[in-house]
mmCIF file of C-alpha atoms in Angstrom:
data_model
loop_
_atom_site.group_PDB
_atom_site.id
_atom_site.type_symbol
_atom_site.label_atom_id
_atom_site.label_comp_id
_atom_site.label_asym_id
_atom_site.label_seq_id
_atom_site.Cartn_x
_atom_site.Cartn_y
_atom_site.Cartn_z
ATOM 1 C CA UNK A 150 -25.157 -34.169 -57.166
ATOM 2 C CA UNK A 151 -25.456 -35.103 -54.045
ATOM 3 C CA UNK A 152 -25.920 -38.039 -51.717
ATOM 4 C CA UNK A 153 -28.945 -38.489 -49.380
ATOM 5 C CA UNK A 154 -27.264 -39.471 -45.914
ATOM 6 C CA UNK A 155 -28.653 -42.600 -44.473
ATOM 7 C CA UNK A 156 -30.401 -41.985 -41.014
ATOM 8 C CA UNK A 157 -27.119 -43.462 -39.395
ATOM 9 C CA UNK A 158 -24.932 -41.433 -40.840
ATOM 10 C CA UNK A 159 -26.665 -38.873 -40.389
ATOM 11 C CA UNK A 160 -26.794 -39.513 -36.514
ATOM 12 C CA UNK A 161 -23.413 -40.158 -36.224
ATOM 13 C CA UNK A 162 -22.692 -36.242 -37.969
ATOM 14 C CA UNK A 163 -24.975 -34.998 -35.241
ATOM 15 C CA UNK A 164 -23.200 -36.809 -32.477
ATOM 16 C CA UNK A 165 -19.752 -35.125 -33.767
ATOM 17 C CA UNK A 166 -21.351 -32.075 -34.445
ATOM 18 C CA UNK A 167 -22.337 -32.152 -31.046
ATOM 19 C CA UNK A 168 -18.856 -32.946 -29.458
ATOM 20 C CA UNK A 169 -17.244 -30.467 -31.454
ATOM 21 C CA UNK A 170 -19.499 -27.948 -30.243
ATOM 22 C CA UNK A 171 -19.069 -28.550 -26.772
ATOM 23 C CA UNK A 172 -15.383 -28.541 -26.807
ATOM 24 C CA UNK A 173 -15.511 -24.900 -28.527
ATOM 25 C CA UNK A 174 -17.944 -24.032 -26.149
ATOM 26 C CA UNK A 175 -16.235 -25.533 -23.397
ATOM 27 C CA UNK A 176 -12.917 -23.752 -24.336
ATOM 28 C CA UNK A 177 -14.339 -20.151 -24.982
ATOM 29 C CA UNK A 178 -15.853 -20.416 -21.681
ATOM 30 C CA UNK A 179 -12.803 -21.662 -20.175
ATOM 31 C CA UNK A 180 -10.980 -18.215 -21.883
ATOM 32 C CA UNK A 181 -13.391 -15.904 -20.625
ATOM 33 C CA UNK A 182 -13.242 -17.466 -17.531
ATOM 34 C CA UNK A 183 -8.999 -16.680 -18.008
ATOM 35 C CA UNK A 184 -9.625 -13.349 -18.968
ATOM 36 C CA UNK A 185 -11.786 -13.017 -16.351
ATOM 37 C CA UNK A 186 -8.765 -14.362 -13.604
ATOM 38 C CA UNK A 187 -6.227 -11.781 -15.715
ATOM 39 C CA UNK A 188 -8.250 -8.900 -15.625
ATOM 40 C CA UNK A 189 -8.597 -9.478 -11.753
ATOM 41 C CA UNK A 190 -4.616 -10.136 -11.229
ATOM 42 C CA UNK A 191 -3.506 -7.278 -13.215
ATOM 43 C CA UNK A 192 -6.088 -4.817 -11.465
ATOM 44 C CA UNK A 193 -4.556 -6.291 -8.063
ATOM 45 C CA UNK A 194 -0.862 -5.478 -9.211
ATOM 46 C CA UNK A 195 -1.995 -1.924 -10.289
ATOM 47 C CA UNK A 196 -3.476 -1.330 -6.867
ATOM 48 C CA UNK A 197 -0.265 -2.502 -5.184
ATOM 49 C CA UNK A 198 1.721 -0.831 -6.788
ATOM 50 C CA UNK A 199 -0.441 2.718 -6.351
ATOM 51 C CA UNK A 200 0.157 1.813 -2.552
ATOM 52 C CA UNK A 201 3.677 0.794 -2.857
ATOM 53 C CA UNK A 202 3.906 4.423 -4.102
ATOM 54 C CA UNK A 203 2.074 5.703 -1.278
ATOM 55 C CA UNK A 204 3.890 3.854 0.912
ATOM 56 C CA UNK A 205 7.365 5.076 -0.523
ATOM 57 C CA UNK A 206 6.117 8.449 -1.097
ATOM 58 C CA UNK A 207 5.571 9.148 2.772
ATOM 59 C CA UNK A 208 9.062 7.244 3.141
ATOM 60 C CA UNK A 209 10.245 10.361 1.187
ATOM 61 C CA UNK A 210 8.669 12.943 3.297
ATOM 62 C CA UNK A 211 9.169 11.313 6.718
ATOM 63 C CA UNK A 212 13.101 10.921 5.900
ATOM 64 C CA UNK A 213 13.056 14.775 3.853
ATOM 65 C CA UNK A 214 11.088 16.282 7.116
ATOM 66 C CA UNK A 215 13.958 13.858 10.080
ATOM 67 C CA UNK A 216 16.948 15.538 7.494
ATOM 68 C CA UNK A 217 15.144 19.092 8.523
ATOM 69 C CA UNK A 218 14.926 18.962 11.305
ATOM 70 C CA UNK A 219 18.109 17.163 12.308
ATOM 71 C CA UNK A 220 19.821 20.391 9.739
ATOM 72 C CA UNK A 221 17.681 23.143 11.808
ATOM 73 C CA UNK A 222 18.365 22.211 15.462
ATOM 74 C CA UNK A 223 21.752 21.905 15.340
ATOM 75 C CA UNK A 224 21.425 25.674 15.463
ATOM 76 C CA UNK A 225 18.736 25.877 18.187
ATOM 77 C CA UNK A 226 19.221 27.456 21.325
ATOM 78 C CA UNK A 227 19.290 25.085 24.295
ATOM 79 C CA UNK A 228 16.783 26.640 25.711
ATOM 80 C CA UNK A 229 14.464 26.504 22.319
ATOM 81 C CA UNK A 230 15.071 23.058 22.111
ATOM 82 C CA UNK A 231 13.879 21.751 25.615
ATOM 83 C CA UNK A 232 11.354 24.272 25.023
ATOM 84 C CA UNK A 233 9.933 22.216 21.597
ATOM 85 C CA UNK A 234 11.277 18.834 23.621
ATOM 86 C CA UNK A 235 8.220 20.030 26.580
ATOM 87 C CA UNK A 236 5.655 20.578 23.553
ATOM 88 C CA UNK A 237 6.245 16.899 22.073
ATOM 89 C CA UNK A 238 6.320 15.104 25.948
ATOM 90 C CA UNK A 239 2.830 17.322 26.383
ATOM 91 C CA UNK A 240 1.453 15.947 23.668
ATOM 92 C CA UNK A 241 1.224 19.550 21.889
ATOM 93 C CA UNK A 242 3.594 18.160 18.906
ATOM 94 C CA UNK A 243 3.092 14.808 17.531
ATOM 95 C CA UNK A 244 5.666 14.422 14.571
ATOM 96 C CA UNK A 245 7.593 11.236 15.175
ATOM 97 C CA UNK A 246 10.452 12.552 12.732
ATOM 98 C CA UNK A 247 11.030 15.654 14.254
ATOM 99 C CA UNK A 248 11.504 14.336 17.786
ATOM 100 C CA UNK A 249 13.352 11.768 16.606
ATOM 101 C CA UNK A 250 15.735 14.304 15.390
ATOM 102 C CA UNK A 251 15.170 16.476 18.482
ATOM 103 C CA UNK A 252 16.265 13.742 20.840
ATOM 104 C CA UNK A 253 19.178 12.974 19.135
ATOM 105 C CA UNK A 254 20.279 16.634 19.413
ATOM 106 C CA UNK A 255 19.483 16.986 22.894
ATOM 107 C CA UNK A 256 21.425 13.987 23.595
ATOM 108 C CA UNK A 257 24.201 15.553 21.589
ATOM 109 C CA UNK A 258 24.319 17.977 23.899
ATOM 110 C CA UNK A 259 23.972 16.161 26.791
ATOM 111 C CA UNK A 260 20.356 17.844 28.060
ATOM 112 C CA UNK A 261 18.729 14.401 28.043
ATOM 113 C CA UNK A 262 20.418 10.991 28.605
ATOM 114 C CA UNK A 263 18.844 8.990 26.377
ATOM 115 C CA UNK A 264 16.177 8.973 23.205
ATOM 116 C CA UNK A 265 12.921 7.548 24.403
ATOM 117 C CA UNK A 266 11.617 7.699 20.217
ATOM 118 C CA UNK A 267 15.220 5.476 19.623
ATOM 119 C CA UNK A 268 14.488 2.616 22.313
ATOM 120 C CA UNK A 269 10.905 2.714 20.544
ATOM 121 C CA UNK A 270 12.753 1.883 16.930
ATOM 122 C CA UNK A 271 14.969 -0.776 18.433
ATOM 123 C CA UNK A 272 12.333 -2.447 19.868
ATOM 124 C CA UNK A 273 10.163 -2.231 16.611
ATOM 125 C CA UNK A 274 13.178 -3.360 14.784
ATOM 126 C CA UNK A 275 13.895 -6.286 17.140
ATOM 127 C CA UNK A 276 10.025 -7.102 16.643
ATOM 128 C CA UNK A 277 10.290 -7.049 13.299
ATOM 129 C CA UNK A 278 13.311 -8.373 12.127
ATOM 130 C CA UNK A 279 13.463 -11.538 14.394
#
């Protein structure tokens, strides 16, 4: 039934055996090792985007809270206004948004002559978009 190998043949079956096992073994290490690199890039994406959404979240409520107050102090009192104005220059208020949008009134209205928070932006902005 069957043949008896002779030692040389049944070296050289050992030899291939051997190769052929150390390519699969070479390649399922090299696809863990992929997995491995995968796993890692798509946890990174998921993290970036979380904070992307962060990010554009507090876009949201830093534009929703300057649209607020822009809406509510167009119906301030003059007085009111330099009244909140004295909080945010004493440091009592620290909202960038709403003095942003209290400047702009007050310069409106000609109590200040100029937005101190808007030469702030424009110099960011300049910064930034060199």
């Amino acid at each position: 039934m069957g043949e008896a190998w002779s030692a040389s043949q049944f070296l050289l079956f050992m030899v291939g055996f051997i190769i052929v096992m150390s390519v699969v073994i070479t390649l399922i290490s090299t696809g863990v090792d992929k997995s491995k690199e995968i796993a890692k890039n798509v946890k990174t994406k998921i993290e970036q985007k979380k904070q992307e959404n962060v990010l554009n979240e507090n876009i949201k409520m830093s534009i929703r809270e300057y649209q607020d107050s822009k809406n509510s102090f167009q119906y301030f009192s003059d007085n009111r206004l330099l009244n909140i104005y004295d909080q945010f220059q004493s440091g009592l208020k620290k909202s960038n948004m709403e003095q942003l949008a209290l400047e702009e009134e007050l310069v409106k209205r000609k109590l200040i002559n100029h937005s101190p928070m808007h030469e702030k932006l424009y110099a960011i902005n300049k910064d930034i978009f060199k």
